[in-house]
Tab-separated table of C-alpha atoms in Angstrom:
chain	number	residue	atom	x	y	z
A	199	UNK	CA	-6.157	-16.823	-10.796
A	200	UNK	CA	-5.404	-17.972	-7.291
A	201	UNK	CA	-2.004	-19.482	-6.761
A	202	UNK	CA	-2.637	-20.465	-3.159
A	203	UNK	CA	-5.844	-22.269	-2.288
A	204	UNK	CA	-7.242	-22.771	1.191
A	205	UNK	CA	-10.006	-25.125	2.319
A	206	UNK	CA	-12.500	-24.991	3.917
A	207	UNK	CA	-13.465	-21.322	3.697
A	208	UNK	CA	-15.853	-21.657	6.628
A	209	UNK	CA	-16.166	-24.209	9.366
A	210	UNK	CA	-18.369	-24.380	12.425
A	211	UNK	CA	-17.615	-26.952	15.062
A	212	UNK	CA	-18.480	-27.870	18.597
A	213	UNK	CA	-16.135	-27.139	21.448
A	214	UNK	CA	-13.668	-29.961	21.988
A	215	UNK	CA	-13.464	-31.154	18.406
A	216	UNK	CA	-10.487	-30.820	16.074
A	217	UNK	CA	-10.544	-28.973	12.802
A	218	UNK	CA	-8.129	-29.306	9.883
A	219	UNK	CA	-7.466	-26.521	7.398
A	220	UNK	CA	-5.609	-27.191	4.170
A	221	UNK	CA	-3.383	-24.830	2.236
A	222	UNK	CA	-2.226	-25.718	-1.262
A	223	UNK	CA	0.134	-23.970	-3.637
A	224	UNK	CA	-1.301	-24.427	-7.110
A	225	UNK	CA	1.347	-23.121	-9.480
A	226	UNK	CA	4.555	-23.780	-7.633
A	227	UNK	CA	6.221	-25.984	-5.083
A	228	UNK	CA	6.477	-24.257	-1.748
A	229	UNK	CA	9.069	-25.560	0.667
A	230	UNK	CA	7.866	-22.972	3.135
A	231	UNK	CA	4.343	-21.818	3.932
A	232	UNK	CA	3.132	-19.402	6.569
A	233	UNK	CA	0.070	-19.546	8.790
A	234	UNK	CA	-1.513	-16.357	10.073
A	235	UNK	CA	-4.362	-15.578	12.378
A	236	UNK	CA	-6.443	-12.439	12.065
A	237	UNK	CA	-8.473	-10.969	14.894
A	238	UNK	CA	-11.065	-8.254	14.260
A	239	UNK	CA	-9.454	-4.830	13.958
A	240	UNK	CA	-6.019	-6.338	14.521
A	241	UNK	CA	-3.133	-6.942	12.175
A	242	UNK	CA	-2.363	-10.393	10.854
A	243	UNK	CA	-0.301	-12.322	13.341
A	244	UNK	CA	2.169	-14.909	12.135
A	245	UNK	CA	1.500	-18.152	13.976
A	246	UNK	CA	4.077	-20.434	12.463
A	247	UNK	CA	6.267	-21.169	9.506
A	248	UNK	CA	5.583	-24.520	7.919
A	249	UNK	CA	8.623	-26.306	6.526
A	250	UNK	CA	8.298	-29.203	4.108
A	251	UNK	CA	9.773	-32.341	5.543
A	252	UNK	CA	10.621	-30.885	8.929
A	253	UNK	CA	9.018	-29.423	12.010
A	254	UNK	CA	7.194	-26.141	11.875
A	255	UNK	CA	8.667	-23.063	13.518
A	256	UNK	CA	6.180	-21.500	15.899
A	257	UNK	CA	6.023	-17.883	16.981
A	258	UNK	CA	6.329	-17.017	20.626
A	259	UNK	CA	3.084	-17.561	22.470
A	260	UNK	CA	1.592	-19.985	19.954
A	261	UNK	CA	0.831	-23.400	21.436
A	262	UNK	CA	2.417	-26.147	19.362
A	263	UNK	CA	0.100	-28.808	20.728
A	264	UNK	CA	-2.982	-26.697	20.061
A	265	UNK	CA	-2.094	-25.756	16.500
A	266	UNK	CA	-0.583	-28.745	14.732
A	267	UNK	CA	1.093	-28.024	11.428
A	268	UNK	CA	2.030	-30.641	8.885
A	269	UNK	CA	3.811	-29.912	5.619
A	270	UNK	CA	3.758	-33.347	4.076
A	271	UNK	CA	4.382	-32.362	0.479
A	272	UNK	CA	5.759	-29.451	-1.505
A	273	UNK	CA	2.254	-28.235	-2.322
A	274	UNK	CA	0.295	-28.916	0.847
A	275	UNK	CA	0.427	-27.670	4.403
A	276	UNK	CA	-2.263	-28.360	6.981
A	277	UNK	CA	-3.171	-26.602	10.197
A	278	UNK	CA	-5.121	-28.630	12.743
A	279	UNK	CA	-6.761	-26.812	15.616
A	280	UNK	CA	-6.986	-29.471	18.281
A	281	UNK	CA	-9.659	-29.556	20.963
A	282	UNK	CA	-11.019	-26.275	19.695
A	283	UNK	CA	-12.614	-23.805	22.098
A	284	UNK	CA	-14.625	-20.631	21.451
A	285	UNK	CA	-11.514	-18.486	21.938
A	286	UNK	CA	-9.965	-20.245	18.943
A	287	UNK	CA	-12.668	-18.765	16.730
A	288	UNK	CA	-10.861	-16.594	14.226
A	289	UNK	CA	-9.871	-16.086	10.613
A	290	UNK	CA	-6.888	-18.230	9.624
A	291	UNK	CA	-4.926	-17.449	6.477
A	292	UNK	CA	-2.010	-19.231	4.862
A	293	UNK	CA	0.547	-17.825	2.494
A	294	UNK	CA	3.456	-18.965	0.409
A	295	UNK	CA	6.189	-17.474	-1.675
A	296	UNK	CA	7.001	-18.746	-5.150
A	297	UNK	CA	10.656	-19.874	-4.914
A	298	UNK	CA	11.113	-19.128	-8.605
A	299	UNK	CA	10.845	-15.440	-7.714
A	300	UNK	CA	13.783	-15.720	-5.378
A	301	UNK	CA	14.064	-14.750	-1.742
A	302	UNK	CA	12.471	-11.363	-2.244
A	303	UNK	CA	9.407	-12.552	-4.155
A	304	UNK	CA	5.890	-11.528	-3.281
A	305	UNK	CA	3.716	-13.374	-0.826
A	306	UNK	CA	0.595	-15.070	-2.132
A	307	UNK	CA	-2.289	-15.659	0.235
A	308	UNK	CA	-5.058	-18.187	0.417
A	309	UNK	CA	-8.700	-17.207	0.662
A	310	UNK	CA	-8.746	-17.665	4.407
A	311	UNK	CA	-10.745	-19.956	6.675
A	312	UNK	CA	-13.304	-18.643	9.133
A	313	UNK	CA	-13.454	-20.914	12.155
A	314	UNK	CA	-16.359	-20.628	14.570
A	315	UNK	CA	-16.299	-22.795	17.659
A	316	UNK	CA	-19.619	-23.115	19.449
B	100	UNK	CA	10.895	-5.351	16.874
B	101	UNK	CA	9.344	-4.102	13.671
B	102	UNK	CA	6.127	-2.121	14.010
B	103	UNK	CA	3.956	-1.125	11.086
B	104	UNK	CA	1.419	1.674	11.355
B	105	UNK	CA	-1.213	2.609	8.845
B	106	UNK	CA	-2.961	5.943	8.759
B	107	UNK	CA	-5.822	6.622	8.516
B	108	UNK	CA	-7.602	3.629	10.005
B	109	UNK	CA	-10.656	4.383	7.909
B	110	UNK	CA	-11.369	6.637	4.978
B	111	UNK	CA	-14.541	7.538	3.133
B	112	UNK	CA	-14.334	9.407	-0.165
B	113	UNK	CA	-16.675	10.222	-3.043
B	114	UNK	CA	-16.215	8.344	-6.277
B	115	UNK	CA	-13.635	9.830	-8.620
B	116	UNK	CA	-11.431	11.295	-5.940
B	117	UNK	CA	-7.705	10.615	-5.783
B	118	UNK	CA	-6.492	9.368	-2.412
B	119	UNK	CA	-3.372	8.429	-0.497
B	120	UNK	CA	-2.963	5.713	2.100
B	121	UNK	CA	0.005	5.840	4.420
B	122	UNK	CA	2.182	3.159	5.927
B	123	UNK	CA	5.121	3.674	8.270
B	124	UNK	CA	7.549	1.187	9.743
B	125	UNK	CA	10.080	1.468	12.524
B	126	UNK	CA	12.961	-0.689	11.262
B	127	UNK	CA	14.368	0.294	7.879
B	128	UNK	CA	16.223	-3.002	7.471
B	129	UNK	CA	13.726	-4.502	5.060
B	130	UNK	CA	13.840	-6.623	1.940
B	131	UNK	CA	10.604	-5.324	0.529
B	132	UNK	CA	7.201	-3.856	1.233
B	133	UNK	CA	3.965	-5.233	-0.142
B	134	UNK	CA	0.505	-3.690	-0.383
B	135	UNK	CA	-2.548	-5.937	-0.188
B	136	UNK	CA	-6.252	-5.591	-0.548
B	137	UNK	CA	-8.676	-7.535	1.634
B	138	UNK	CA	-12.393	-7.723	1.042
B	139	UNK	CA	-14.641	-8.578	4.011
B	140	UNK	CA	-14.317	-12.211	5.027
B	141	UNK	CA	-11.786	-12.894	2.302
B	142	UNK	CA	-8.092	-13.521	1.975
B	143	UNK	CA	-5.478	-11.038	0.821
B	144	UNK	CA	-4.867	-10.009	-2.769
B	145	UNK	CA	-1.422	-8.687	-3.598
B	146	UNK	CA	-1.493	-5.259	-5.226
B	147	UNK	CA	2.087	-4.073	-5.429
B	148	UNK	CA	5.478	-5.251	-4.242
B	149	UNK	CA	8.318	-2.779	-3.826
B	150	UNK	CA	11.832	-4.076	-3.285
B	151	UNK	CA	14.048	-2.165	-0.865
B	152	UNK	CA	16.138	-0.820	-3.752
B	153	UNK	CA	13.103	0.609	-5.543
B	154	UNK	CA	11.340	3.916	-5.020
B	155	UNK	CA	7.968	3.142	-6.519
B	156	UNK	CA	5.806	0.665	-8.372
B	157	UNK	CA	2.761	1.261	-10.529
B	158	UNK	CA	-0.120	-0.927	-11.572
B	159	UNK	CA	-3.047	0.653	-13.355
B	160	UNK	CA	-4.578	3.302	-11.119
B	161	UNK	CA	-2.329	2.305	-8.219
B	162	UNK	CA	1.045	3.770	-7.405
B	163	UNK	CA	3.073	2.790	-4.374
B	164	UNK	CA	6.152	4.643	-3.194
B	165	UNK	CA	8.816	3.647	-0.715
B	166	UNK	CA	11.189	5.813	1.300
B	167	UNK	CA	13.128	3.212	3.204
B	168	UNK	CA	15.345	5.609	5.101
B	169	UNK	CA	12.399	7.413	6.633
B	170	UNK	CA	10.346	4.254	7.047
B	171	UNK	CA	7.423	5.328	4.928
B	172	UNK	CA	5.342	4.082	2.053
B	173	UNK	CA	2.283	5.503	0.371
B	174	UNK	CA	-0.345	3.905	-1.817
B	175	UNK	CA	-1.894	6.335	-4.244
B	176	UNK	CA	-5.230	5.422	-5.818
B	177	UNK	CA	-6.293	7.547	-8.744
B	178	UNK	CA	-9.895	8.157	-9.769
B	179	UNK	CA	-11.343	5.985	-7.041
B	180	UNK	CA	-14.281	3.696	-7.804
B	181	UNK	CA	-16.844	1.985	-5.544
B	182	UNK	CA	-15.153	-1.317	-6.384
B	183	UNK	CA	-12.043	-0.042	-4.642
B	184	UNK	CA	-13.870	-0.261	-1.318
B	185	UNK	CA	-11.900	-2.695	0.831
B	186	UNK	CA	-9.278	-2.805	3.554
B	187	UNK	CA	-5.751	-2.074	2.387
B	188	UNK	CA	-2.858	-3.635	4.251
B	189	UNK	CA	0.835	-2.994	3.996
B	190	UNK	CA	3.434	-5.522	5.049
B	191	UNK	CA	7.197	-5.279	5.377
B	192	UNK	CA	9.632	-8.142	5.174
B	193	UNK	CA	12.606	-7.758	7.454
B	194	UNK	CA	16.143	-8.801	6.700
B	195	UNK	CA	16.909	-10.228	10.104
B	196	UNK	CA	16.309	-13.724	11.413
B	197	UNK	CA	14.160	-15.683	9.020
B	198	UNK	CA	12.876	-12.549	7.302
B	199	UNK	CA	9.631	-12.194	9.141
B	200	UNK	CA	6.793	-10.285	7.526
B	201	UNK	CA	5.027	-7.715	9.700
B	202	UNK	CA	1.615	-6.332	8.819
B	203	UNK	CA	-0.145	-3.095	9.602
B	204	UNK	CA	-3.735	-3.124	10.829
B	205	UNK	CA	-4.948	-1.711	7.565
B	206	UNK	CA	-6.931	1.211	6.231
B	207	UNK	CA	-10.602	0.577	5.561
B	208	UNK	CA	-11.594	2.468	2.450
B	209	UNK	CA	-15.134	3.246	1.391
B	210	UNK	CA	-15.740	4.873	-1.970
B	211	UNK	CA	-19.191	6.383	-2.151
B	212	UNK	CA	-20.956	6.343	-5.537
């Protein structure tokens, strides 16, 4: 079964509103989670690394104020798309690595969240 | 900067055929390589993980090989089935910095009944 759960799977919102996406690790405590964005016919792009209890590390070109990441507990990270615009429409996916597998363990991915901004 | 390329971009085969998907990467300094499957509109499902010290991994009808020195990996699917239709992604985890994972664009596979 799934070890990383993401919610909601689909969300449609009006331009200017904020949308929150949750990512939960179900079977393990994840001190680090990763947020990706996937454009059609493009590879997954790492947006940021979410660190429990500290600030997220953002990739170059990703707006920190646009994509707010909070990792409030060892099993939950949230991505909030603030003041969403149509160009933010995309497929967002989170992932985590089970620390019990060590540093070279496999990545587990959530089901993804399809955001459509009207 | 690590770059991951997957060839072919799309593949259509009749049911029952054996097939090979290719993945190449430019920087051989990796911890591991992972193959994923993605169905349309869905997240990623891990298929196989190969550590940098390993040459291959097998799971059922799937076999993945890794040649780190040449920067190549292959995913072999035996006796393909329509249910294998999906996009297959490979991803490499680098050893530098904070061990960033880089993905290929994927190979879209269609198995025709």
